[in-house]
Amino acid sequence: MAGSTMKVNIVASDRPLWRGEAKSVSIPASEGGMGLLPDHEPILTAIDKGTVSAIDVDGNRHSFEVTDGFASFDSNSLTVAVETGVDTKKDPTATGE
């Protein structure tokens, strides 16, 4: 599956949120929502309050309500570092509002 996945590491200031291989990720970039696929051009962008979602290699969605931070993508490796983050599957009351 070379080139069809990317390494993803999503961390909050106090703990890791999710790490794995993903087919796609969406982030609440400060310029607006942004979708990332494998082989995307390198980016470094600020993140606003919103939802980060990753679709893993099995098609499962991992979603997190997050606050301010940044995202960095290069060489099929994405790091999302945020102040706070809540797994929406573990806390269904998380709304991001």
PDB file of C-alpha atoms in Angstrom:
ATOM      1  CA  MET A   1       0.000   0.000   0.000  1.00  0.00           C
ATOM      2  CA  ALA A   2       2.927   2.317  -0.525  1.00  0.00           C
ATOM      3  CA  GLY A   3       1.765   5.861  -1.013  1.00  0.00           C
ATOM      4  CA  SER A   4      -1.844   5.131  -0.057  1.00  0.00           C
ATOM      5  CA  THR A   5      -1.526   5.809   3.678  1.00  0.00           C
ATOM      6  CA  MET A   6       0.152   8.291   5.974  1.00  0.00           C
ATOM      7  CA  LYS A   7       1.457   8.117   9.521  1.00  0.00           C
ATOM      8  CA  VAL A   8      -0.647  10.211  11.889  1.00  0.00           C
ATOM      9  CA  ASN A   9       0.143  11.356  15.411  1.00  0.00           C
ATOM     10  CA  ILE A  10      -2.510  13.437  17.208  1.00  0.00           C
ATOM     11  CA  VAL A  11      -1.475  14.765  20.621  1.00  0.00           C
ATOM     12  CA  ALA A  12      -2.916  17.109  23.230  1.00  0.00           C
ATOM     13  CA  SER A  13      -0.711  19.074  25.609  1.00  0.00           C
ATOM     14  CA  ASP A  14      -1.324  16.523  28.382  1.00  0.00           C
ATOM     15  CA  ARG A  15      -1.576  13.192  26.519  1.00  0.00           C
ATOM     16  CA  PRO A  16      -1.512  11.374  23.173  1.00  0.00           C
ATOM     17  CA  LEU A  17      -4.930  11.122  21.489  1.00  0.00           C
ATOM     18  CA  TRP A  18      -4.334   8.772  18.546  1.00  0.00           C
ATOM     19  CA  ARG A  19      -1.480   7.341  16.531  1.00  0.00           C
ATOM     20  CA  GLY A  20      -1.798   5.140  13.465  1.00  0.00           C
ATOM     21  CA  GLU A  21      -1.933   4.812   9.698  1.00  0.00           C
ATOM     22  CA  ALA A  22      -4.667   6.754   7.912  1.00  0.00           C
ATOM     23  CA  LYS A  23      -6.076   7.063   4.406  1.00  0.00           C
ATOM     24  CA  SER A  24      -7.277  10.627   5.024  1.00  0.00           C
ATOM     25  CA  VAL A  25      -7.429  13.289   7.737  1.00  0.00           C
ATOM     26  CA  SER A  26      -9.473  16.476   8.049  1.00  0.00           C
ATOM     27  CA  ILE A  27      -8.407  19.346  10.286  1.00  0.00           C
ATOM     28  CA  PRO A  28      -9.919  22.701  11.311  1.00  0.00           C
ATOM     29  CA  ALA A  29      -7.099  24.807   9.863  1.00  0.00           C
ATOM     30  CA  SER A  30      -7.154  28.514  10.722  1.00  0.00           C
ATOM     31  CA  GLU A  31      -7.787  29.311   7.025  1.00  0.00           C
ATOM     32  CA  GLY A  32     -10.765  26.889   6.959  1.00  0.00           C
ATOM     33  CA  GLY A  33     -11.319  23.158   6.942  1.00  0.00           C
ATOM     34  CA  MET A  34      -8.539  21.204   5.249  1.00  0.00           C
ATOM     35  CA  GLY A  35      -8.436  17.628   4.022  1.00  0.00           C
ATOM     36  CA  LEU A  36      -5.167  15.751   3.750  1.00  0.00           C
ATOM     37  CA  LEU A  37      -4.470  12.663   1.672  1.00  0.00           C
ATOM     38  CA  PRO A  38      -1.223  10.712   1.323  1.00  0.00           C
ATOM     39  CA  ASP A  39       1.405  12.503  -0.776  1.00  0.00           C
ATOM     40  CA  HIS A  40      -0.048  15.947   0.040  1.00  0.00           C
ATOM     41  CA  GLU A  41       2.426  18.783  -0.330  1.00  0.00           C
ATOM     42  CA  PRO A  42       4.213  19.714   2.910  1.00  0.00           C
ATOM     43  CA  ILE A  43       2.278  22.091   5.173  1.00  0.00           C
ATOM     44  CA  LEU A  44       2.568  23.828   8.512  1.00  0.00           C
ATOM     45  CA  THR A  45      -0.667  25.450   9.629  1.00  0.00           C
ATOM     46  CA  ALA A  46      -2.405  26.736  12.739  1.00  0.00           C
ATOM     47  CA  ILE A  47      -5.456  24.853  13.976  1.00  0.00           C
ATOM     48  CA  ASP A  48      -8.588  26.464  15.374  1.00  0.00           C
ATOM     49  CA  LYS A  49     -11.220  24.954  17.655  1.00  0.00           C
ATOM     50  CA  GLY A  50     -13.078  22.190  15.822  1.00  0.00           C
ATOM     51  CA  THR A  51     -12.956  18.529  14.841  1.00  0.00           C
ATOM     52  CA  VAL A  52      -9.971  16.510  13.680  1.00  0.00           C
ATOM     53  CA  SER A  53     -11.029  13.293  11.911  1.00  0.00           C
ATOM     54  CA  ALA A  54      -8.852  10.473  10.623  1.00  0.00           C
ATOM     55  CA  ILE A  55      -9.999   7.528   8.504  1.00  0.00           C
ATOM     56  CA  ASP A  56      -7.761   4.576   9.299  1.00  0.00           C
ATOM     57  CA  VAL A  57      -6.742   1.812   6.882  1.00  0.00           C
ATOM     58  CA  ASP A  58      -9.773  -0.282   7.900  1.00  0.00           C
ATOM     59  CA  GLY A  59     -12.177   2.596   7.162  1.00  0.00           C
ATOM     60  CA  ASN A  60     -12.819   3.438  10.837  1.00  0.00           C
ATOM     61  CA  ARG A  61     -13.256   7.116  11.730  1.00  0.00           C
ATOM     62  CA  HIS A  62     -11.357   8.546  14.713  1.00  0.00           C
ATOM     63  CA  SER A  63     -12.713  11.982  15.672  1.00  0.00           C
ATOM     64  CA  PHE A  64     -11.505  14.463  18.262  1.00  0.00           C
ATOM     65  CA  GLU A  65     -12.871  17.821  19.356  1.00  0.00           C
ATOM     66  CA  VAL A  66      -9.818  20.038  19.720  1.00  0.00           C
ATOM     67  CA  THR A  67      -8.757  23.546  20.628  1.00  0.00           C
ATOM     68  CA  ASP A  68      -5.937  25.671  19.243  1.00  0.00           C
ATOM     69  CA  GLY A  69      -2.743  24.087  18.002  1.00  0.00           C
ATOM     70  CA  PHE A  70      -0.874  23.327  14.794  1.00  0.00           C
ATOM     71  CA  ALA A  71      -0.524  20.647  12.143  1.00  0.00           C
ATOM     72  CA  SER A  72       2.617  19.690  10.255  1.00  0.00           C
ATOM     73  CA  PHE A  73       2.667  17.347   7.243  1.00  0.00           C
ATOM     74  CA  ASP A  74       5.759  16.166   5.370  1.00  0.00           C
ATOM     75  CA  SER A  75       6.853  12.866   3.776  1.00  0.00           C
ATOM     76  CA  ASN A  76       3.497  11.186   4.475  1.00  0.00           C
ATOM     77  CA  SER A  77       3.756  11.934   8.180  1.00  0.00           C
ATOM     78  CA  LEU A  78       1.198  14.188   9.904  1.00  0.00           C
ATOM     79  CA  THR A  79       1.558  15.584  13.408  1.00  0.00           C
ATOM     80  CA  VAL A  80      -1.373  17.401  14.979  1.00  0.00           C
ATOM     81  CA  ALA A  81      -0.527  19.080  18.303  1.00  0.00           C
ATOM     82  CA  VAL A  82      -3.362  20.809  20.173  1.00  0.00           C
ATOM     83  CA  GLU A  83      -3.950  22.413  23.544  1.00  0.00           C
ATOM     84  CA  THR A  84      -6.854  20.092  24.439  1.00  0.00           C
ATOM     85  CA  GLY A  85      -8.593  17.204  22.712  1.00  0.00           C
ATOM     86  CA  VAL A  86     -11.507  14.892  23.463  1.00  0.00           C
ATOM     87  CA  ASP A  87     -12.227  11.600  21.690  1.00  0.00           C
ATOM     88  CA  THR A  88     -15.834  11.977  20.519  1.00  0.00           C
ATOM     89  CA  LYS A  89     -16.449   8.201  20.755  1.00  0.00           C
ATOM     90  CA  LYS A  90     -15.346   8.101  24.389  1.00  0.00           C
ATOM     91  CA  ASP A  91     -17.190  11.348  25.264  1.00  0.00           C
ATOM     92  CA  PRO A  92     -20.364  11.641  23.150  1.00  0.00           C
ATOM     93  CA  THR A  93     -21.154  15.005  24.799  1.00  0.00           C
ATOM     94  CA  ALA A  94     -18.139  16.604  23.072  1.00  0.00           C
ATOM     95  CA  THR A  95     -19.533  19.082  20.579  1.00  0.00           C
ATOM     96  CA  GLY A  96     -16.650  21.420  19.799  1.00  0.00           C
ATOM     97  CA  GLU A  97     -18.788  24.456  20.558  1.00  0.00           C
TER      98      GLU A  97
END
